[in-house]
Each structure stands twice: as structure tokens, then as C-alpha cells.
């Protein structure tokens, strides 16, 4: 049993099914996208607990008893998550293919910043990171955007108060 | 993908019981293994999930740090003692892959990850001695811009891709193993093998042997250390050249130095020749350059990667210069 966006689901019997294929093909949750299927693009990013991970390099079977969230679980009763609204407002996408991954990734990223995790570009590894554009670009580098909406993506992330709970 | 059965190990002994025989593989974060299984390069029939085994990060009595093999890369870079006492390790980990991948990847998996050589990955179309021993190596006369210049053989010129292991090599870390015949530990610099005539043998793990931990000794001077990675784009790319360095200069003289190179060698490369030249000498750019020259003196470039020789030298000099002049304890990446 796995819990997806709060709802229980039966795990597949074939251990080969990736978490990504499980979400898309078994549960018909097609918001999570398949880009490269090899860990290099971030389109398949989901949240395991509050951590961002890549569903293409995970087997569904590994998540027995665990809770995960996908883009479909972010809006509450039709009201978009603040980051979703910010992506619309700040042109954080063009075609939208990378967007579910970008948004899940940004939510995970904000939790990491709160925990005080530094990035490669953080000057002082022991001090709280300033969340400037440079930091955000580095922290979001696991999510590629073929449309090059990067500036809008960073604008959207900056626009949402870092203190807003995911 | 070849069908396989999936089980979870509860502890190291349980893992070895389940994974000690036949064609089984340990599964860490899966970020390398799942990819290789999808390419049919790895075809285990049993996967033993070891992400629940040895996940702790504990100070060692008398100084040092014991990092469980099941700890995630993020957890290690995040750990306060790592950031404070071994910044080179935190920064090396943070320079690798992406945040999502670091959240998944384990320490054991990072150590045992396989090369990113494109010909190794191309099961359908290329010859590779690592994939099929004795078949030949298409990288040697192919496009080898990313390949190694140190520790190469006529059978294989693939780099070891890990950033973290380069920092561990500089820090003189040791690796703890648990197998059917008991426990052993060895220096990280002896864990990975040079390719020589058998590039298919990448490390000293016996069949079914499990990495249980990485141990860092007490090294107070390591609070002044850093990792610099040079690559084609500034993030989410493997190293062309990287340098891990610990440096203590006192009265203008190099008192302690630990250096290791990534991106240029077939295994995490401790730069002992350079260290020998630097020790006890004035901390000047001329000495730094001489040390770098010595380390790269027997580099063996292929057609497209000769640029790495000068790049490695310059990066070594730049990092040593930074550590010898920067007043902060922790320097920039
Ligand atoms: C797109 C992409 C970019 C990347 N960029 C970088 C980079 O810039 N720098 C870098 O350093 N790395 C990079 N990586 C590689 C990444 O660091 C490794 O894939 C990761 O560290 C492997 O850890 P894992 O736990 O996921 O290993 P797994 O994939 O689970 O396992 C890898 C191997 O280790 C074995 N293994 C796992 N645990 C143990 C154990 N306890 N004992 C014995 N054997 C074990 C497995 O059987 C397998 O053979 C990148 C990966 C991807 C996909
Ligand atoms: S360099 Fe090594 S890994 Fe790459 S093709 Fe040659 S033998 Fe295979
Ligand atoms: S589809 Fe998972 S990272 Fe590209
Ligand atoms: S909006 Fe098209 S890929 Fe990002």
C-alpha cells in the first residue's frame, strides 16, 4: 500500500514498475511528466514526505507504506497552491511540460532552505543561505526547461513568501 | 528490464544473508542502478534494498565521524559536523548531480556507482571492456573529451564520476565492509581499482559484500578545506576537472596539505606527488605550480582530452592559492 496525495493505492505486483509509470499509467495521474527517464531533467519530480525526488529512478515497490505527493495534490478544493498561482502570474512556463516538476521541486527546495541546507554556491556553509537569484538557480538546476522560462520560474519562486507553508 | 524480485534488508547481517549469493544487487537510492538496469547493463534477479541499513552519522570517540552507508548524500552535506569540520566533503557532495538526486543517493551507492562513459552505456552499439571483458574499448579511438588522463590502461580510460569520493580521498577516509566472512575496513584510496587489464573489476567488494560505513579520522585542519569543480555548465554536470584540498599554512610554510583530483582519473585520485613537493615549502604560486606539474607529469591524454592537463594544473594552483590567502575558515566553491 502506498499513499498518494493522501489516498491509499495498491502497489503493482511487478517490481519493475517505476514510481513514475505507476503514477501515470496505473493511477492515471498524468500530471507528473516523463522527460528523459534517466534522472537528468527533473520533469518527474514528486515529493516523498516533504523531500523532492525523481520518480523515474525509483521503483514503486520501494514506497510501501509511504506517503507521496504529486502536482495533483497541491490544490485544495480547486484553489491553486500559491506557487501554482505565481507560475501563472510571472510567466513561469510556456508549454507547461516541465511545470509540475518545477513546482514540486520548488516546494521541496523551500523546505531545504528552511532546514538550513547549503548549496554549492553558498559562501558560508554554516550561515543561513540568502535566497537570491544565484542560489535559486543553483538549487533549481535539477529541473530543465526546454522553453527557457527560467527567469519567470525564478520570479515566481521569489514572489511567493518563503514563509508560506507548502 | 529483466524481471527481478525486491526485498528490504533490516540490518547489515540481514542484507548479506539476502544478497550474498547469485545475481543479486544492493539497491541504494537507485539513481545509478535503476538507470543501468533499464539499459540492460545490469541484470540482477534480486534487489536487496539497503536504504534502511546504517543510516546514522555519528561522532567517533576520540574524534572523527562515522557515516553510515545508508545515509543520503543530502543528509551528509547537511550535517553540522560535516559542514563545520569537513567543508570539503559538504561542498563536494553539493557540487554533484541535482538536489533531487542527492536526496535519493546513498553514501554506499555513491562509492560503488559506475562510470558515465558513453560507450559503456551504449550496450547496443559500442565495444566496452568494462561491460564485456575482452571486447575492446571504443572510447580509446572515439570521442574521449571527458575521459581520464591518469591511471588509464590500454583496456579502459573511463573516469570515476564521483565528486564525494574525491573529497573522501583527500580526507584519508576509510571504508567499512561487511561480508559473509566477516568485517573489514580499508582506506578509501584502496577501495577503487585501477582498470589495468580488468576494467570490469571496479572495486574490492567481494560478491555479496556490503559497504556499511565511511569513517573520517580527526583532522582539525580540515576545517580549512574546499572543493572546486570545473565543468561545461555551472550546475548538473560531471566534472571535467575537480580539486579537493585541505591546507594549513603557518609562517608562510605549508604545514599540512591533502589534495585529490576528480574528473581526470580512473579512480578518485589522491595527489600524493604534489603533496610531497608542497610539504614544508613556502606557500607560493611557484611552489603550487611545481607541485601541480609533478602530479600531472605522467598524465596520458587521448585525442580529445589533452586540455585536462593544463586545466587540472591551473585548478590546483587556484584552489591552493585561495586556501592560503582566504581569511575565512570556509572558502567559496
Ligand atoms: C543525471 C545525473 C547526474 C549526476 N551527476 C553527478 C555528479 O555531478 N557528481 C557525482 O558525483 N555524481 C553524479 N551522479 C551520480 C550519483 O551521485 C550516483 O548515481 C549516486 O551517488 C549513486 O548512489 P545511489 O544510492 O543512488 O546508488 P544505487 O544506484 O542504488 O547503486 C549504485 C551501485 O552501488 C551498489 N550499492 C549501493 N549501496 C551499496 C552498499 N551499501 N554496499 C555495496 N554496494 C552498494 C549498487 O548495487 C549499485 O551497483 C549523477 C547521476 C545522475 C543520474
Ligand atoms: S573507456 Fe572503459 S568504460 Fe569506456 S568504453 Fe572503454 S572500456 Fe568501456
Ligand atoms: S524523467 Fe525523471 S529526471 Fe527526467
Ligand atoms: S515550459 Fe516548456 S519545458 Fe518548461
Coordinates of C-alpha atoms and ligand atoms in Angstrom, one line a residue:
Chain A
X1 CA 0.0 0.0 0.0
X2 CA 1.2 3.5 -0.9
X3 CA -0.5 6.8 -0.1
X4 CA -0.6 9.2 -3.0
X5 CA -2.0 12.7 -2.2
X6 CA -3.5 11.2 0.9
X7 CA -5.3 8.4 -0.8
X8 CA -4.3 4.7 -0.4
X9 CA -3.4 2.7 -3.5
X10 CA -2.3 -0.9 -4.2
X11 CA 1.3 -1.3 -5.3
X12 CA 1.9 -3.1 -8.6
X13 CA 2.9 -6.8 -8.4
X14 CA 5.7 -6.4 -10.9
X15 CA 8.7 -4.9 -9.1
X16 CA 10.0 -3.4 -12.4
X17 CA 7.3 -0.6 -12.4
X18 CA 8.9 2.7 -11.7
X19 CA 7.2 5.1 -9.4
X20 CA 6.7 7.4 -12.4
X21 CA 5.0 4.8 -14.6
X22 CA 2.9 3.7 -11.6
X23 CA 1.6 7.2 -11.1
X24 CA 1.0 7.9 -14.8
X25 CA -0.2 4.5 -16.2
X26 CA -1.6 2.7 -13.2
X27 CA -3.2 5.6 -11.2
X28 CA -3.8 7.8 -14.3
X29 CA -2.2 10.7 -12.5
X30 CA -0.5 12.1 -15.6
X31 CA 0.4 15.5 -14.1
X32 CA 3.9 14.1 -13.3
X33 CA 5.8 14.1 -16.6
X34 CA 8.3 11.8 -18.2
X35 CA 11.2 13.7 -19.9
X36 CA 14.4 11.8 -20.0
X37 CA 13.6 8.8 -17.8
X38 CA 17.2 8.8 -16.6
X39 CA 17.4 11.4 -13.9
X40 CA 18.7 14.3 -15.9
X41 CA 15.7 16.6 -16.5
X42 CA 13.5 16.8 -13.3
X43 CA 10.2 16.6 -15.2
X44 CA 9.2 13.6 -13.0
X45 CA 9.9 15.4 -9.6
X46 CA 7.5 14.5 -6.8
X47 CA 7.5 14.9 -3.1
X48 CA 8.2 11.9 -0.9
X49 CA 7.1 13.2 2.5
X50 CA 8.5 16.7 2.1
X51 CA 11.6 15.7 0.1
X52 CA 11.8 16.2 -3.6
X53 CA 12.9 13.1 -5.5
X54 CA 12.8 11.8 -9.1
X55 CA 10.1 9.3 -9.7
X56 CA 11.7 7.9 -12.8
X57 CA 14.7 6.4 -10.9
X58 CA 12.6 4.9 -8.2
X59 CA 10.6 1.6 -8.1
X60 CA 7.0 1.9 -6.8
X61 CA 7.8 -1.1 -4.7
X62 CA 10.2 0.9 -2.6
X63 CA 7.4 3.1 -1.3
X64 CA 5.4 0.5 0.5
X65 CA 3.7 2.2 3.5
X66 CA 5.0 5.7 2.5
X67 CA 3.2 8.9 1.5
X68 CA 4.0 10.9 -1.6
X69 CA 2.5 14.0 -3.2
X70 CA 2.3 14.9 -6.8
X71 CA 1.2 18.1 -8.6
X72 CA -2.4 16.8 -8.5
X73 CA -2.3 17.0 -4.7
X74 CA -1.3 20.6 -4.4
X75 CA -4.5 22.5 -5.0
X76 CA -7.1 22.3 -2.3
X77 CA -10.8 22.2 -3.4
X78 CA -9.9 23.8 -6.7
X79 CA -7.8 26.6 -5.1
X80 CA -4.4 26.6 -6.6
X81 CA -1.3 26.4 -4.4
X82 CA 0.4 29.8 -4.1
X83 CA 3.3 28.6 -6.2
X84 CA 1.0 27.5 -8.9
X85 CA -0.6 30.9 -9.0
X86 CA 2.7 32.6 -9.0
X87 CA 3.8 30.5 -12.0
X88 CA 0.8 31.7 -13.9
X89 CA 1.3 35.3 -12.8
X90 CA 5.0 35.5 -13.5
X91 CA 5.1 33.5 -16.8
X92 CA 6.9 30.6 -15.2
X93 CA 6.2 28.4 -18.2
X94 CA 5.4 28.4 -21.9
X95 CA 4.4 24.8 -23.0
X96 CA 4.0 23.7 -19.4
X97 CA 5.7 20.3 -19.8
X98 CA 8.3 20.9 -17.1
X99 CA 6.0 22.8 -14.8
X100 CA 4.7 20.1 -12.5
X101 CA 8.2 19.1 -11.8
X102 CA 9.4 22.7 -11.4
X103 CA 6.6 23.3 -8.8
X104 CA 7.1 20.2 -6.8
X105 CA 10.9 20.8 -6.9
X106 CA 10.4 24.4 -5.7
X107 CA 8.3 23.2 -2.8
X108 CA 10.9 20.7 -1.8
X109 CA 13.6 23.4 -2.3
X110 CA 11.9 25.8 0.1
X111 CA 11.8 23.1 2.8
X112 CA 15.5 22.5 2.3
X113 CA 16.2 26.2 2.7
X114 CA 14.2 26.2 5.9
X115 CA 16.2 23.3 7.2
X116 CA 19.4 25.4 6.5
X117 CA 20.8 23.1 3.9
X118 CA 23.5 25.0 2.0
X119 CA 24.1 24.7 -1.8
X120 CA 27.3 24.5 -3.8
X121 CA 27.2 28.3 -4.2
X122 CA 26.5 29.2 -0.6
X123 CA 29.6 31.2 0.5
X124 CA 29.4 30.3 4.2
X125 CA 28.3 26.7 4.7
X126 CA 27.3 27.4 8.3
X127 CA 25.2 30.5 7.9
X128 CA 21.6 30.6 6.6
X129 CA 21.7 30.9 2.9
X130 CA 20.5 34.1 1.3
X131 CA 17.9 33.1 -1.1
X132 CA 19.0 35.3 -4.0
X133 CA 18.7 34.5 -7.7
X134 CA 22.1 32.9 -7.8
X135 CA 21.1 30.5 -5.0
X136 CA 17.7 29.7 -6.5
X137 CA 19.2 28.9 -9.9
X138 CA 21.7 26.5 -8.4
X139 CA 19.1 24.9 -6.2
X140 CA 16.7 24.5 -9.1
X141 CA 19.3 23.2 -11.6
X142 CA 17.8 19.7 -11.5
X143 CA 14.8 21.0 -13.4
X144 CA 15.4 21.8 -17.1
X145 CA 13.0 23.8 -19.2
X146 CA 13.2 23.4 -22.9
X147 CA 11.2 26.6 -23.4
X148 CA 13.7 28.5 -21.4
X149 CA 11.2 30.0 -18.9
X150 CA 13.9 30.2 -16.3
X151 CA 13.6 33.9 -15.5
X152 CA 9.8 33.5 -14.9
X153 CA 10.3 30.4 -12.8
X154 CA 12.8 32.3 -10.5
X155 CA 10.5 35.3 -10.4
X156 CA 7.6 33.1 -9.4
X157 CA 9.5 31.4 -6.6
X158 CA 10.8 34.8 -5.3
X159 CA 7.3 36.2 -5.4
X160 CA 5.9 33.6 -3.1
X161 CA 6.7 34.4 0.5
X162 CA 9.3 31.9 1.7
X163 CA 7.3 31.5 4.9
X164 CA 4.2 30.2 3.3
X165 CA 3.7 26.6 4.2
X166 CA 3.8 24.2 1.3
Chain B
X1 CA 14.4 -4.8 -17.9
X2 CA 15.0 -8.3 -16.7
X3 CA 12.4 -9.4 -14.1
X4 CA 13.7 -9.3 -10.5
X5 CA 12.4 -9.8 -7.0
X6 CA 12.6 -6.9 -4.5
X7 CA 13.3 -7.3 -0.8
X8 CA 14.3 -4.9 2.0
X9 CA 17.1 -5.6 4.4
X10 CA 16.6 -4.8 8.1
X11 CA 20.3 -4.7 9.0
X12 CA 23.7 -5.4 7.6
X13 CA 23.6 -9.1 8.5
X14 CA 20.2 -9.5 7.0
X15 CA 21.3 -7.7 3.8
X16 CA 24.3 -10.0 3.4
X17 CA 22.1 -13.1 4.0
X18 CA 19.7 -11.9 1.3
X19 CA 22.2 -10.5 -1.1
X20 CA 25.2 -12.7 -0.5
X21 CA 24.6 -15.2 -3.3
X22 CA 23.8 -15.4 -7.0
X23 CA 22.9 -12.4 -9.2
X24 CA 21.6 -10.1 -6.5
X25 CA 22.4 -6.4 -6.2
X26 CA 22.1 -4.0 -3.3
X27 CA 19.8 -1.1 -4.0
X28 CA 20.7 2.3 -2.5
X29 CA 19.0 5.4 -3.9
X30 CA 18.8 3.6 -7.2
X31 CA 20.0 6.7 -9.1
X32 CA 22.7 4.7 -10.9
X33 CA 21.5 1.1 -10.7
X34 CA 17.9 1.7 -11.9
X35 CA 19.3 3.6 -14.9
X36 CA 21.7 0.8 -15.7
X37 CA 19.0 -1.9 -15.3
X38 CA 16.8 0.0 -17.7
X39 CA 19.7 -0.1 -20.2
X40 CA 20.1 -3.8 -19.6
X41 CA 23.7 -3.2 -18.5
X42 CA 22.9 -4.5 -15.0
X43 CA 20.6 -7.5 -14.8
X44 CA 20.2 -8.6 -11.2
X45 CA 17.5 -11.1 -10.4
X46 CA 17.2 -10.0 -6.8
X47 CA 17.3 -6.4 -5.5
X48 CA 18.1 -6.1 -1.8
X49 CA 17.1 -2.6 -0.7
X50 CA 19.7 -1.4 1.8
X51 CA 18.4 2.2 2.3
X52 CA 17.3 1.2 5.8
X53 CA 20.7 -0.2 6.8
X54 CA 23.2 2.0 8.7
X55 CA 21.7 5.4 8.1
X56 CA 23.3 7.2 11.0
X57 CA 26.0 9.9 11.1
X58 CA 27.8 9.7 14.5
X59 CA 30.9 11.3 16.0
X60 CA 33.6 8.8 16.8
X61 CA 35.0 8.7 20.3
X62 CA 38.4 10.4 20.2
X63 CA 37.4 12.5 17.2
X64 CA 36.2 11.8 13.7
X65 CA 32.9 10.9 12.1
X66 CA 31.3 7.6 11.2
X67 CA 28.9 8.0 8.2
X68 CA 26.5 5.1 7.6
X69 CA 26.4 3.8 4.1
X70 CA 22.7 4.2 4.0
X71 CA 22.8 7.9 4.8
X72 CA 21.6 10.0 1.9
X73 CA 24.0 12.4 0.3
X74 CA 21.9 15.4 1.4
X75 CA 21.9 14.2 5.0
X76 CA 25.8 14.2 5.0
X77 CA 26.1 17.6 3.4
X78 CA 23.5 19.0 5.8
X79 CA 25.2 17.6 8.9
X80 CA 26.5 20.3 11.1
X81 CA 29.8 18.5 11.9
X82 CA 30.5 17.9 8.2
X83 CA 29.9 21.5 7.3
X84 CA 32.0 22.7 10.2
X85 CA 34.9 20.2 10.3
X86 CA 35.0 18.8 6.8
X87 CA 33.7 21.6 4.5
X88 CA 35.5 20.0 1.5
X89 CA 33.1 17.0 1.9
X90 CA 30.0 19.1 2.2
X91 CA 30.9 21.1 -0.9
X92 CA 31.9 18.1 -3.0
X93 CA 28.6 16.4 -2.3
X94 CA 26.7 19.7 -3.1
X95 CA 28.6 20.0 -6.4
X96 CA 27.3 16.7 -7.6
X97 CA 24.1 15.8 -9.5
X98 CA 21.0 17.8 -8.5
X99 CA 19.2 18.3 -5.2
X100 CA 16.6 15.6 -6.1
X101 CA 19.3 13.1 -6.9
X102 CA 21.2 13.9 -3.7
X103 CA 18.1 13.4 -1.7
X104 CA 17.9 9.9 -3.1
X105 CA 21.5 8.8 -3.4
X106 CA 23.2 7.0 -0.5
X107 CA 26.8 7.0 0.6
X108 CA 27.3 3.3 -0.3
X109 CA 25.8 3.8 -3.7
X110 CA 27.9 6.9 -4.4
X111 CA 31.1 4.9 -3.6
X112 CA 30.0 1.9 -5.8
X113 CA 28.5 4.0 -8.7
X114 CA 29.7 3.1 -12.2
X115 CA 31.3 5.2 -14.9
X116 CA 29.4 7.6 -17.1
X117 CA 31.5 6.7 -20.2
X118 CA 29.0 7.0 -23.1
X119 CA 30.4 3.8 -24.8
X120 CA 29.8 1.9 -21.6
X121 CA 26.2 3.0 -21.7
X122 CA 25.8 2.1 -25.4
X123 CA 25.1 -1.6 -25.0
X124 CA 23.7 -2.0 -28.5
X125 CA 26.3 -0.2 -30.5
X126 CA 29.7 0.1 -28.9
X127 CA 32.5 -2.2 -27.6
X128 CA 33.4 -1.8 -24.0
X129 CA 35.8 -3.9 -21.9
X130 CA 34.1 -2.9 -18.7
X131 CA 30.7 -4.1 -20.0
X132 CA 32.1 -7.2 -21.9
X133 CA 35.6 -8.1 -20.8
X134 CA 38.0 -8.6 -23.7
X135 CA 35.7 -7.0 -26.3
X136 CA 37.7 -3.9 -26.9
X137 CA 37.2 -0.2 -26.0
X138 CA 35.6 2.2 -28.4
X139 CA 36.4 5.2 -26.3
X140 CA 40.2 5.0 -26.8
X141 CA 39.9 5.9 -30.5
X142 CA 36.5 7.6 -30.1
X143 CA 35.3 10.8 -28.7
X144 CA 37.1 10.9 -25.4
X145 CA 36.9 14.5 -24.3
X146 CA 35.5 13.5 -20.9
X147 CA 37.8 10.6 -20.3
X148 CA 40.7 10.1 -17.9
X149 CA 44.3 11.1 -18.2
X150 CA 45.6 9.5 -15.0
X151 CA 45.5 5.8 -14.1
X152 CA 44.4 4.8 -17.5
X153 CA 45.3 1.5 -19.2
X154 CA 45.2 0.2 -22.8
X155 CA 41.9 -1.5 -21.8
X156 CA 40.0 1.4 -20.4
X157 CA 40.2 5.2 -19.9
X158 CA 36.9 5.8 -18.1
X159 CA 36.8 8.3 -15.2
X160 CA 35.3 7.5 -11.8
X161 CA 32.4 10.0 -11.8
X162 CA 32.0 10.7 -8.1
X163 CA 32.7 14.1 -6.5
X164 CA 32.1 12.9 -3.0
X165 CA 34.8 10.2 -3.3
X166 CA 37.4 12.8 -4.3
X167 CA 36.8 14.7 -1.0
X168 CA 36.9 11.4 0.9
X169 CA 40.3 10.6 -0.8
X170 CA 41.7 13.9 0.3
X171 CA 40.4 13.4 3.8
X172 CA 42.0 10.0 4.1
X173 CA 38.7 8.3 4.8
X174 CA 38.3 4.6 5.4
X175 CA 35.6 2.3 4.2
X176 CA 33.9 -0.3 6.4
X177 CA 32.7 -3.5 4.8
X178 CA 30.6 -6.4 6.0
X179 CA 30.5 -9.8 4.2
X180 CA 29.7 -13.4 4.7
X181 CA 33.2 -14.0 6.1
X182 CA 33.1 -11.0 8.5
X183 CA 34.0 -7.3 8.7
X184 CA 37.0 -5.5 7.3
X185 CA 38.0 -1.9 6.7
X186 CA 40.4 -0.3 4.3
X187 CA 41.4 3.2 3.1
X188 CA 39.1 4.7 0.5
X189 CA 42.0 5.1 -1.8
X190 CA 42.3 1.3 -1.9
X191 CA 38.6 0.7 -2.4
X192 CA 38.5 1.5 -6.1
X193 CA 40.8 -0.4 -8.5
X194 CA 42.8 0.9 -11.4
X195 CA 41.5 -0.6 -14.7
X196 CA 44.7 -2.3 -15.8
X197 CA 43.7 -5.4 -17.8
X198 CA 40.4 -5.9 -15.9
X199 CA 38.3 -2.7 -16.1
X200 CA 35.3 -4.8 -15.3
X201 CA 36.6 -5.1 -11.7
X202 CA 35.9 -1.6 -10.3
X203 CA 36.4 -2.0 -6.6
X204 CA 37.5 -4.6 -4.0
X205 CA 34.0 -5.7 -3.0
X206 CA 33.6 -9.5 -2.9
X207 CA 30.4 -10.9 -4.2
X208 CA 27.7 -10.0 -1.7
X209 CA 29.9 -7.8 0.4
X210 CA 28.2 -4.7 1.7
X211 CA 29.6 -1.2 2.4
X212 CA 28.4 -0.3 5.9
X213 CA 30.1 3.0 6.6
X214 CA 32.7 5.6 5.7
X215 CA 34.9 6.8 8.6
X216 CA 36.6 10.2 8.7
X217 CA 39.5 10.5 11.1
X218 CA 40.0 13.5 13.3
X219 CA 41.6 16.2 11.1
X220 CA 41.3 19.6 12.7
X221 CA 43.0 21.4 9.8
X222 CA 40.2 20.1 7.5
X223 CA 38.0 23.0 8.7
X224 CA 40.1 24.9 6.2
X225 CA 39.3 23.0 3.1
X226 CA 37.4 23.3 -0.1
X227 CA 36.3 21.6 -3.3
X228 CA 36.3 23.2 -6.7
X229 CA 34.6 21.7 -9.8
X230 CA 35.2 22.8 -13.4
X231 CA 32.6 21.6 -15.9
X232 CA 30.9 22.5 -19.1
X233 CA 28.0 24.2 -17.4
X234 CA 27.9 25.6 -13.9
X235 CA 25.5 23.0 -12.4
X236 CA 24.1 19.5 -13.0
X237 CA 27.2 18.3 -14.9
X238 CA 30.0 15.9 -14.2
X239 CA 33.5 17.3 -13.5
X240 CA 36.0 17.9 -16.3
X241 CA 38.4 18.6 -13.5
X242 CA 37.9 18.9 -9.8
X243 CA 40.2 19.5 -6.9
X244 CA 39.6 18.7 -3.2
X245 CA 42.1 20.4 -0.9
X246 CA 42.9 20.8 2.8
X247 CA 45.7 23.2 3.5
X248 CA 47.4 24.6 6.6
X249 CA 49.9 27.3 6.2
X250 CA 51.9 28.6 9.2
X251 CA 54.5 31.3 8.9
X252 CA 54.3 31.2 5.2
X253 CA 55.2 27.5 5.1
X254 CA 52.9 24.6 4.1
X255 CA 52.4 22.5 7.3
X256 CA 49.6 20.2 6.2
X257 CA 48.3 19.5 2.8
X258 CA 45.8 17.0 1.4
X259 CA 45.0 17.0 -2.3
X260 CA 42.8 14.9 -4.5
X261 CA 41.6 15.2 -8.1
X262 CA 38.4 14.3 -9.8
X263 CA 37.3 14.1 -13.4
X264 CA 40.8 13.3 -14.6
X265 CA 41.4 9.8 -13.3
X266 CA 40.1 6.2 -13.4
X267 CA 39.6 6.4 -9.7
X268 CA 39.4 9.1 -7.0
X269 CA 42.9 10.4 -7.3
X270 CA 44.9 11.3 -4.2
X271 CA 47.6 13.7 -5.4
X272 CA 50.5 12.3 -3.3
X273 CA 53.3 13.6 -5.6
X274 CA 52.0 17.1 -5.3
X275 CA 51.6 16.8 -1.5
X276 CA 55.2 15.6 -1.2
X277 CA 56.5 18.7 -3.0
X278 CA 54.4 21.1 -1.1
X279 CA 55.0 19.9 2.4
X280 CA 57.4 22.2 4.3
X281 CA 57.8 24.5 1.4
X282 CA 56.8 28.2 1.2
X283 CA 53.2 28.7 0.2
X284 CA 53.9 30.4 -3.1
X285 CA 52.3 30.2 -6.5
X286 CA 55.6 29.0 -7.9
X287 CA 55.6 26.0 -5.5
X288 CA 51.9 25.3 -6.1
X289 CA 52.6 25.2 -9.8
X290 CA 55.6 22.9 -9.4
X291 CA 53.5 20.6 -7.3
X292 CA 50.8 20.5 -10.0
X293 CA 53.4 19.9 -12.7
X294 CA 54.7 16.9 -10.7
X295 CA 51.3 15.4 -10.2
X296 CA 50.4 15.6 -13.9
X297 CA 53.9 14.6 -15.1
X298 CA 52.8 11.2 -16.2
X299 CA 49.4 12.1 -17.5
X300 CA 48.4 10.1 -20.6
X301 CA 46.0 12.1 -22.7
X302 CA 43.9 10.7 -25.5
X303 CA 42.9 12.5 -28.7
X304 CA 40.4 15.0 -27.2
X305 CA 41.2 15.3 -23.5
X306 CA 44.7 16.8 -23.5
X307 CA 43.2 20.1 -22.3
X308 CA 42.6 18.5 -18.9
X309 CA 46.3 18.5 -18.1
X310 CA 46.6 22.3 -18.1
X311 CA 43.1 22.7 -16.6
X312 CA 44.0 20.4 -13.8
X313 CA 47.2 22.3 -13.0
X314 CA 45.5 25.7 -13.1
X315 CA 42.7 24.5 -10.9
X316 CA 45.1 23.0 -8.4
X317 CA 47.1 26.3 -8.2
X318 CA 43.9 28.3 -7.9
X319 CA 42.5 26.2 -5.1
X320 CA 45.8 26.2 -3.1
X321 CA 46.1 30.0 -3.6
X322 CA 42.5 30.5 -2.4
X323 CA 43.1 28.4 0.7
X324 CA 46.4 30.1 1.5
X325 CA 45.1 33.6 1.2
X326 CA 41.4 33.5 2.2
X327 CA 40.9 34.6 5.8
X328 CA 37.6 32.9 6.3
X329 CA 37.5 29.3 7.5
X330 CA 35.4 28.2 4.7
X331 CA 36.0 29.2 1.2
X332 CA 33.9 29.6 -1.8
X333 CA 33.0 26.9 -4.4
Ligands
LIG1 C1 21.7 12.9 -14.1 C2 22.7 12.5 -13.1 C3 23.7 13.4 -12.8 C4 24.7 13.0 -11.9 N1 25.7 13.9 -11.6 C5 26.7 13.6 -10.7 C6 27.7 14.5 -10.4 O1 27.8 15.6 -10.9 N2 28.6 14.1 -9.5 C7 28.6 12.9 -8.9 O2 29.4 12.6 -8.0 N3 27.6 12.0 -9.1 C8 26.6 12.4 -10.0 N4 25.6 11.5 -10.3 C9 25.7 10.1 -9.8 C10 25.1 9.9 -8.4 O3 26.0 10.6 -7.5 C11 25.1 8.4 -8.2 O4 24.1 7.9 -9.0 C12 24.7 8.1 -6.7 O5 25.6 8.6 -5.8 C13 24.5 6.6 -6.5 O6 24.0 6.4 -5.3 P1 22.7 5.5 -5.1 O7 22.5 5.3 -3.6 O8 21.6 6.0 -5.8 O9 23.2 4.2 -5.7 P2 22.5 3.0 -6.5 O10 22.1 3.4 -7.8 O11 21.4 2.4 -5.6 O12 23.6 1.9 -6.5 C14 24.8 2.1 -7.2 C15 25.7 0.9 -7.1 O13 26.1 0.7 -5.8 C16 25.8 -0.5 -5.2 N5 25.5 -0.3 -3.8 C17 24.6 0.5 -3.3 N6 24.7 0.5 -1.9 C18 25.7 -0.4 -1.6 C19 26.2 -0.8 -0.4 N7 25.8 -0.3 0.8 N8 27.2 -1.7 -0.4 C20 27.7 -2.2 -1.6 N9 27.2 -1.8 -2.8 C21 26.2 -0.9 -2.8 C22 24.6 -1.0 -6.1 O14 24.5 -2.4 -6.1 C23 25.0 -0.4 -7.4 O15 25.9 -1.3 -8.0 C24 24.6 11.8 -11.2 C25 23.6 10.9 -11.5 C26 22.6 11.3 -12.5 C27 21.5 10.3 -12.7
LIG2 S1 36.7 3.7 -21.6 FE1 36.3 1.9 -20.3 S2 34.1 2.1 -19.9 FE2 34.5 3.4 -21.7 S3 34.2 2.0 -23.5 FE3 36.4 1.9 -22.9 S4 36.4 0.1 -21.6 FE4 34.3 0.7 -21.7
LIG3 S1 12.1 12.0 -16.3 FE1 12.9 11.8 -14.4 S2 14.6 13.2 -14.4 FE2 13.9 13.2 -16.5
LIG4 S1 7.6 25.4 -20.1 FE1 8.1 24.2 -21.8 S2 9.7 22.9 -21.0 FE2 9.4 24.4 -19.4

